mmCIF file of C-alpha atoms in Angstrom:
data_model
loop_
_atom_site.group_PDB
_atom_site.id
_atom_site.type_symbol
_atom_site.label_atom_id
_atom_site.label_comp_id
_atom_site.label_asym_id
_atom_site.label_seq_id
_atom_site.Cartn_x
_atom_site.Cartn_y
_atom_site.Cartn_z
ATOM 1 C CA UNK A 1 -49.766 7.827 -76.022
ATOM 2 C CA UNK A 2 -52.303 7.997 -78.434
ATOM 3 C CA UNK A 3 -55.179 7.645 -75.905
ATOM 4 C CA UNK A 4 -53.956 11.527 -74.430
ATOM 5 C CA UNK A 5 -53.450 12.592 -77.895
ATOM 6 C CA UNK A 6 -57.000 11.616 -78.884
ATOM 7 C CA UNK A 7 -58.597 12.996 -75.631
ATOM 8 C CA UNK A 8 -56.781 16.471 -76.677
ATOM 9 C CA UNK A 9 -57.532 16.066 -79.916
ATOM 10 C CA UNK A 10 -61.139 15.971 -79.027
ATOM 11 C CA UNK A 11 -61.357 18.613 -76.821
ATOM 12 C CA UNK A 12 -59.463 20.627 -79.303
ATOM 13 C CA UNK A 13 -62.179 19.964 -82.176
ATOM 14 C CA UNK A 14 -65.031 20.326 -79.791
ATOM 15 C CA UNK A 15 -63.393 23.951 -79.198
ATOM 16 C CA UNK A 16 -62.847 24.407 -82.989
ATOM 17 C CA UNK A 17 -66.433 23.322 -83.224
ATOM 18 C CA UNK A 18 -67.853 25.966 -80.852
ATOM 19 C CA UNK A 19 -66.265 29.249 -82.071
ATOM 20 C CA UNK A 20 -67.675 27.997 -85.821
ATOM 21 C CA UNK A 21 -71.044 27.788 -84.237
ATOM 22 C CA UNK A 22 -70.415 31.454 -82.605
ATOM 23 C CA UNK A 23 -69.338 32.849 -85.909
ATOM 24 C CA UNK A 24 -73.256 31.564 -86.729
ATOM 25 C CA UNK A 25 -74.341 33.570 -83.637
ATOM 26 C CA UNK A 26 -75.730 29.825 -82.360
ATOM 27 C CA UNK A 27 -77.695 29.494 -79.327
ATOM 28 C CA UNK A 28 -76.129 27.714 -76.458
ATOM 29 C CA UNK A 29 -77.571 24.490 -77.578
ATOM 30 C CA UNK A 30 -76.169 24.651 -81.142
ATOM 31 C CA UNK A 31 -72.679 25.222 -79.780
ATOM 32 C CA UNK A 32 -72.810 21.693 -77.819
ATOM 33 C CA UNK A 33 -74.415 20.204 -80.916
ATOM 34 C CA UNK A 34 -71.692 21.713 -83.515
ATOM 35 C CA UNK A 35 -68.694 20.873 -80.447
ATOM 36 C CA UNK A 36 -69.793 17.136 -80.248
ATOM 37 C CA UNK A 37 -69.947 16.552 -84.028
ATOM 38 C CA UNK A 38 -66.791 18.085 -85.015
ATOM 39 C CA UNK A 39 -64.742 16.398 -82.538
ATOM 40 C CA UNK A 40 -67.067 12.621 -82.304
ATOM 41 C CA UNK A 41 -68.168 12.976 -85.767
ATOM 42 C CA UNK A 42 -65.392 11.347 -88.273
ATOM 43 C CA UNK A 43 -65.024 8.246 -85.806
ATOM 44 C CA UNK A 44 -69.056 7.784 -85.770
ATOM 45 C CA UNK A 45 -69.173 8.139 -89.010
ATOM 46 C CA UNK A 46 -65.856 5.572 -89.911
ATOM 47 C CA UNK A 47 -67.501 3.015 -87.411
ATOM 48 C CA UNK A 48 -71.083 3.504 -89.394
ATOM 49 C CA UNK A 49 -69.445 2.392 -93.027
ATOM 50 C CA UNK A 50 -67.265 -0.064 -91.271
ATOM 51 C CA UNK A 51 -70.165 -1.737 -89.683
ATOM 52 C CA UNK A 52 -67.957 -1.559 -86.277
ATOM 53 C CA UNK A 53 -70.424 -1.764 -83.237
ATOM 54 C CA UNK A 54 -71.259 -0.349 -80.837
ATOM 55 C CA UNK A 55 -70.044 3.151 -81.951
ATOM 56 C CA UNK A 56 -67.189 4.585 -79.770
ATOM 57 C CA UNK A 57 -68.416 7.334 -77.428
ATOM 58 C CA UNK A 58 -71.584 5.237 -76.630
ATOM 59 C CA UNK A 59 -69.133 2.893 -74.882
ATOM 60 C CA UNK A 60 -67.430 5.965 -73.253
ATOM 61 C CA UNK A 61 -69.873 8.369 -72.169
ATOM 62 C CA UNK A 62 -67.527 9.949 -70.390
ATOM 63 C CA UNK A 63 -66.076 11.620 -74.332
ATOM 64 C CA UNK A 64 -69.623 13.228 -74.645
ATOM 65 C CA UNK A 65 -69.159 15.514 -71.301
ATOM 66 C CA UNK A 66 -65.636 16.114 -72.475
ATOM 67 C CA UNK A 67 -66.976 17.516 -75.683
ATOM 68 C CA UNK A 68 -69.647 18.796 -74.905
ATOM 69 C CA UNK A 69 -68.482 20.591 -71.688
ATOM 70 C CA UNK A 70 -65.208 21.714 -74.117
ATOM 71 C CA UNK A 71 -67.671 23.184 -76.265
ATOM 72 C CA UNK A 72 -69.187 25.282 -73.376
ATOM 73 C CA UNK A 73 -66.280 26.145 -72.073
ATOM 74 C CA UNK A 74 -64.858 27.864 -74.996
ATOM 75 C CA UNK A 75 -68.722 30.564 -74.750
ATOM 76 C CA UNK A 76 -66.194 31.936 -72.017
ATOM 77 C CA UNK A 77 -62.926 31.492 -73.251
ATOM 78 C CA UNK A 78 -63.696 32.993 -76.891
ATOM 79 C CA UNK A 79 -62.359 36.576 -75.965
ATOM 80 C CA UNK A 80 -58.993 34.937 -75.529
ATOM 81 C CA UNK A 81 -58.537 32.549 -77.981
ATOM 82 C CA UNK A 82 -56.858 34.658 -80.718
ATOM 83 C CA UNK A 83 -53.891 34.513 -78.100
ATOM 84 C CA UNK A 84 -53.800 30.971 -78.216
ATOM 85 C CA UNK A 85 -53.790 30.107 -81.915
ATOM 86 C CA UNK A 86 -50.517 28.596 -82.622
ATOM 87 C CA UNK A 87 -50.742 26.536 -79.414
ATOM 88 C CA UNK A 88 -54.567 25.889 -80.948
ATOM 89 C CA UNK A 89 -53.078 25.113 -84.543
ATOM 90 C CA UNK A 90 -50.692 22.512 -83.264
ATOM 91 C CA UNK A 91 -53.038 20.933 -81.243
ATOM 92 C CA UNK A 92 -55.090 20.533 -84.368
ATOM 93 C CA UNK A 93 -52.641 19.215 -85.930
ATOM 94 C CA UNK A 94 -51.864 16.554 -83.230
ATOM 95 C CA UNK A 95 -54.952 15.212 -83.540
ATOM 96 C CA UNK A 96 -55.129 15.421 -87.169
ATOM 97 C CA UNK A 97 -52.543 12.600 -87.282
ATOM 98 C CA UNK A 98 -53.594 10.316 -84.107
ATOM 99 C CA UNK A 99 -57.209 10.633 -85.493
ATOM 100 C CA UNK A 100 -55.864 9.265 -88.757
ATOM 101 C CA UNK A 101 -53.975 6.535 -87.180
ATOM 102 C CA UNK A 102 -56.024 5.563 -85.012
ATOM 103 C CA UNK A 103 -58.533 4.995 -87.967
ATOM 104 C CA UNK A 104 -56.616 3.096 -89.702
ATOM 105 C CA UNK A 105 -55.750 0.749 -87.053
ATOM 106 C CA UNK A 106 -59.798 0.130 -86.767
ATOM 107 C CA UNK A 107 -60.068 -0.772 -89.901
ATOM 108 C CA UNK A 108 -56.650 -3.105 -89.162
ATOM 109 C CA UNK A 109 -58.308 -4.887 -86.344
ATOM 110 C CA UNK A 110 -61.453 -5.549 -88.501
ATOM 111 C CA UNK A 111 -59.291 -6.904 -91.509
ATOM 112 C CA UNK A 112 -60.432 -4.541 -94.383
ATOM 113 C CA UNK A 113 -58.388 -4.193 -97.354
ATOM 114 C CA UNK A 114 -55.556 -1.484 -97.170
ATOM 115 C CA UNK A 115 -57.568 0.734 -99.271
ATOM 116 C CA UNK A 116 -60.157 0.888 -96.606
ATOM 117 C CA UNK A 117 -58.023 0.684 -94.474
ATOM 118 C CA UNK A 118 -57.067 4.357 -95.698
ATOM 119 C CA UNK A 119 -60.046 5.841 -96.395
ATOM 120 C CA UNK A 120 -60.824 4.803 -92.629
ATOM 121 C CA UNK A 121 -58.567 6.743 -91.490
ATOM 122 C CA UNK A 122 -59.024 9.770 -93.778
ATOM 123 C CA UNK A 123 -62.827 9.366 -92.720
ATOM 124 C CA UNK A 124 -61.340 9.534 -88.639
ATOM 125 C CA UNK A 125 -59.358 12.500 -89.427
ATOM 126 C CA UNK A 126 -61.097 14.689 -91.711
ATOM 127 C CA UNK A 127 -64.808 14.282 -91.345
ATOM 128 C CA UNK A 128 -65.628 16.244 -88.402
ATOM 129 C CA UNK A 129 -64.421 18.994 -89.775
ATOM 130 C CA UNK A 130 -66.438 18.576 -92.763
ATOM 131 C CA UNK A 131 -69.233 17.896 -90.801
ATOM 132 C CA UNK A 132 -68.716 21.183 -89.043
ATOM 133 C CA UNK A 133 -68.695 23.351 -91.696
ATOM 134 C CA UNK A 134 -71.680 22.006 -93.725
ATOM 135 C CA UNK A 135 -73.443 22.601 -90.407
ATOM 136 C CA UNK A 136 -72.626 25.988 -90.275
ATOM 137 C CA UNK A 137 -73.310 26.585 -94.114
ATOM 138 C CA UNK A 138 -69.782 27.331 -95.357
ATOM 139 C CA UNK A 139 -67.324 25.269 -97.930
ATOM 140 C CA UNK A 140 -65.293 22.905 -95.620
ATOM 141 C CA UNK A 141 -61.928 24.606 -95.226
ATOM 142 C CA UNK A 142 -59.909 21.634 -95.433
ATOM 143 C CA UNK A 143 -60.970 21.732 -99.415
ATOM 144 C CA UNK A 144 -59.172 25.560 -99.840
ATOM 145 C CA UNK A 145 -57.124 25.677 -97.465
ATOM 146 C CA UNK A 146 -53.566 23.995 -96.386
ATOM 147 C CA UNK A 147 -52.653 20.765 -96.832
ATOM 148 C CA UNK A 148 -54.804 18.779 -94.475
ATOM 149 C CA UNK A 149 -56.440 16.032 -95.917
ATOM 150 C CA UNK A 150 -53.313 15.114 -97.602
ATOM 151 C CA UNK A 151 -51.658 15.300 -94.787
ATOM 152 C CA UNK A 152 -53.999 12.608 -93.289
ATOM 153 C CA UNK A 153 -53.611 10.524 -96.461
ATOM 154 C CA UNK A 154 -49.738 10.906 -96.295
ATOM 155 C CA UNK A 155 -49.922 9.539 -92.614
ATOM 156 C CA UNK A 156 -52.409 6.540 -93.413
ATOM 157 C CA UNK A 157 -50.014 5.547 -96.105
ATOM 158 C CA UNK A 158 -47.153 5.762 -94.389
ATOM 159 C CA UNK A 159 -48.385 3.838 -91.290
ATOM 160 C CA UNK A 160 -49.271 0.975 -93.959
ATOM 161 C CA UNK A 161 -45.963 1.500 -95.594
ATOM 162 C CA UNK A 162 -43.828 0.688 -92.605
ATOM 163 C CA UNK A 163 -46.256 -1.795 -91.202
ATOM 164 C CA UNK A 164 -44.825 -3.750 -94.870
ATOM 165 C CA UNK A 165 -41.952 -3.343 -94.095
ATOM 166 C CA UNK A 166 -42.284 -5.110 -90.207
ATOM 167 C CA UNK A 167 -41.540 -1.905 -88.614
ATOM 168 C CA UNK A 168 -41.926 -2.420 -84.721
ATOM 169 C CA UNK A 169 -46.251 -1.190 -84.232
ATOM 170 C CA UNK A 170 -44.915 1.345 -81.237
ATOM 171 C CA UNK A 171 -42.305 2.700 -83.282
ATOM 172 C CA UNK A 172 -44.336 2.816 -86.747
ATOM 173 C CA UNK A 173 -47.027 4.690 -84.840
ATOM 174 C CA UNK A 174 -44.771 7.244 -83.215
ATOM 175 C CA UNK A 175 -42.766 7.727 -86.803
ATOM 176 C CA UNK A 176 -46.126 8.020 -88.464
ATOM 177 C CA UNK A 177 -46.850 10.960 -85.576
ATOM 178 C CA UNK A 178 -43.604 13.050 -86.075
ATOM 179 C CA UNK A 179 -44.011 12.871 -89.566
ATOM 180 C CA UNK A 180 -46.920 13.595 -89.907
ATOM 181 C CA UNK A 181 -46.933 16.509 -86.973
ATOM 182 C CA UNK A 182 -43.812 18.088 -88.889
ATOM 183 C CA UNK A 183 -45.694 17.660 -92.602
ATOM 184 C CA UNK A 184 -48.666 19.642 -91.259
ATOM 185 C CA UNK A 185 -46.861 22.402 -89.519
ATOM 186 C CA UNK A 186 -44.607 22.798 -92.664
ATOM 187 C CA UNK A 187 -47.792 23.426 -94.764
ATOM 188 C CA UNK A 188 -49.066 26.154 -92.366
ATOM 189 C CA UNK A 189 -46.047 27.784 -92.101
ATOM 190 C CA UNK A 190 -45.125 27.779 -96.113
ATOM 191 C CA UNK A 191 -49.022 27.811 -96.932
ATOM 192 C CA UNK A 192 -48.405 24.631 -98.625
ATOM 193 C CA UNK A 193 -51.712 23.658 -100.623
ATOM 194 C CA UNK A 194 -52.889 21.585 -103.987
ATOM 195 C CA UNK A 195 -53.549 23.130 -106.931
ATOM 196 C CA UNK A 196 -56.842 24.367 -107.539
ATOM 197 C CA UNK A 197 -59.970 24.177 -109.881
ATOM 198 C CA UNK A 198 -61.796 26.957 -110.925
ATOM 199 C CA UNK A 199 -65.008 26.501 -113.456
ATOM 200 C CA UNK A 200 -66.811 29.739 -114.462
ATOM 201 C CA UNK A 201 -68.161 28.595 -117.313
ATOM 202 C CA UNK A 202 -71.844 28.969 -117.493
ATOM 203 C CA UNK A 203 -73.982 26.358 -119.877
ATOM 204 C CA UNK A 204 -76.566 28.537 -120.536
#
């Protein structure tokens, strides 16, 4: 299950990745470069400070043309995508969550401490994004915005929380999903965020 979630997932950041890069007015080359580190980016970047080789997608090549080609694909389908955003936003959010647990059961397999073990998959779910917007010079939304990191913190904890507990791995992981699915979709639909900070203050 999570193997089709992640390929959507992917191909749904790699999309989320391209119309960024067209709000830059990117060439065709920047929009497969933006695609394929949005949606490859927070697992390359978990298996980097994990020390877990060989990275990922170099074992599956086969991710990089899905990305990539995802990327491309959405040059064409840009005119229509404002027709698809709640199917787009729930996609998102799908692979929000499996991104997040799929991080932290990485970090399982390599017997980190839970701590890591959560920042893992924090690093798996959130990254790309953040990776995406530096790239096109703006202040990663998932800072401002809804509740999305905490979301993927929620879900990391959670999966830890009811592996404790002995909770069967299949049914932990699909729990962990539905939760975690509903808890996003909740905070776009109430506008659920954190409080924020706001500094003005000048020391001059």
């Amino acid at each position: 299950m999570l193997l089709v979630i992640y390929l959507i997932a992917i191909t749904t950041e790699a999309m989320s990745g391209a119309l960024a890069a067209g709000r830059r007015n990117m060439d065709i080359f920047g929009v497969a470069v933006i695609a394929f580190v949005t949606a490859l980016g927070g697992g390359t970047i978990r298996d980097v400070v994990l020390g877990n080789y060989p990275i990922g997608w170099t074992q599956h090549p086969e991710y990089v043309y899905l990305v990539v080609l995802a990327g491309l694909a959405t040059i064409l389908l840009a005119r229509f995508m404002h027709h698809m955003k709640s199917i787009f936003l729930m996609l998102d959010a799908m692979g929000l969550v499996a991104f997040s647990l799929i991080g932290c059961n990485v970090a399982l397999q390599l017997e980190y401490p839970v701590v890591v073990i959560i920042m893992a998959g924090m690093i798996t779910g959130i990254c790309g994004g953040i990776l995406r917007d530096v790239l096109c010079n703006q202040l990663p939304v998932i800072f401002c915005r809804e509740l999305y990191a905490s979301v993927s913190l929620f879900v990391c904890i959670l999966f830890l929380a009811m592996r404790s507990l002995g909770v069967d791995a299949d049914l932990n992981t699909l729990l962990c999903f539905v939760l975690g699915f509903g808890f996003r979709m909740l905070a776009l639909r109430f506008s659920w965020k954190l409080p924020t900070f706001s500094y003005q203050q000048r020391w001059d």
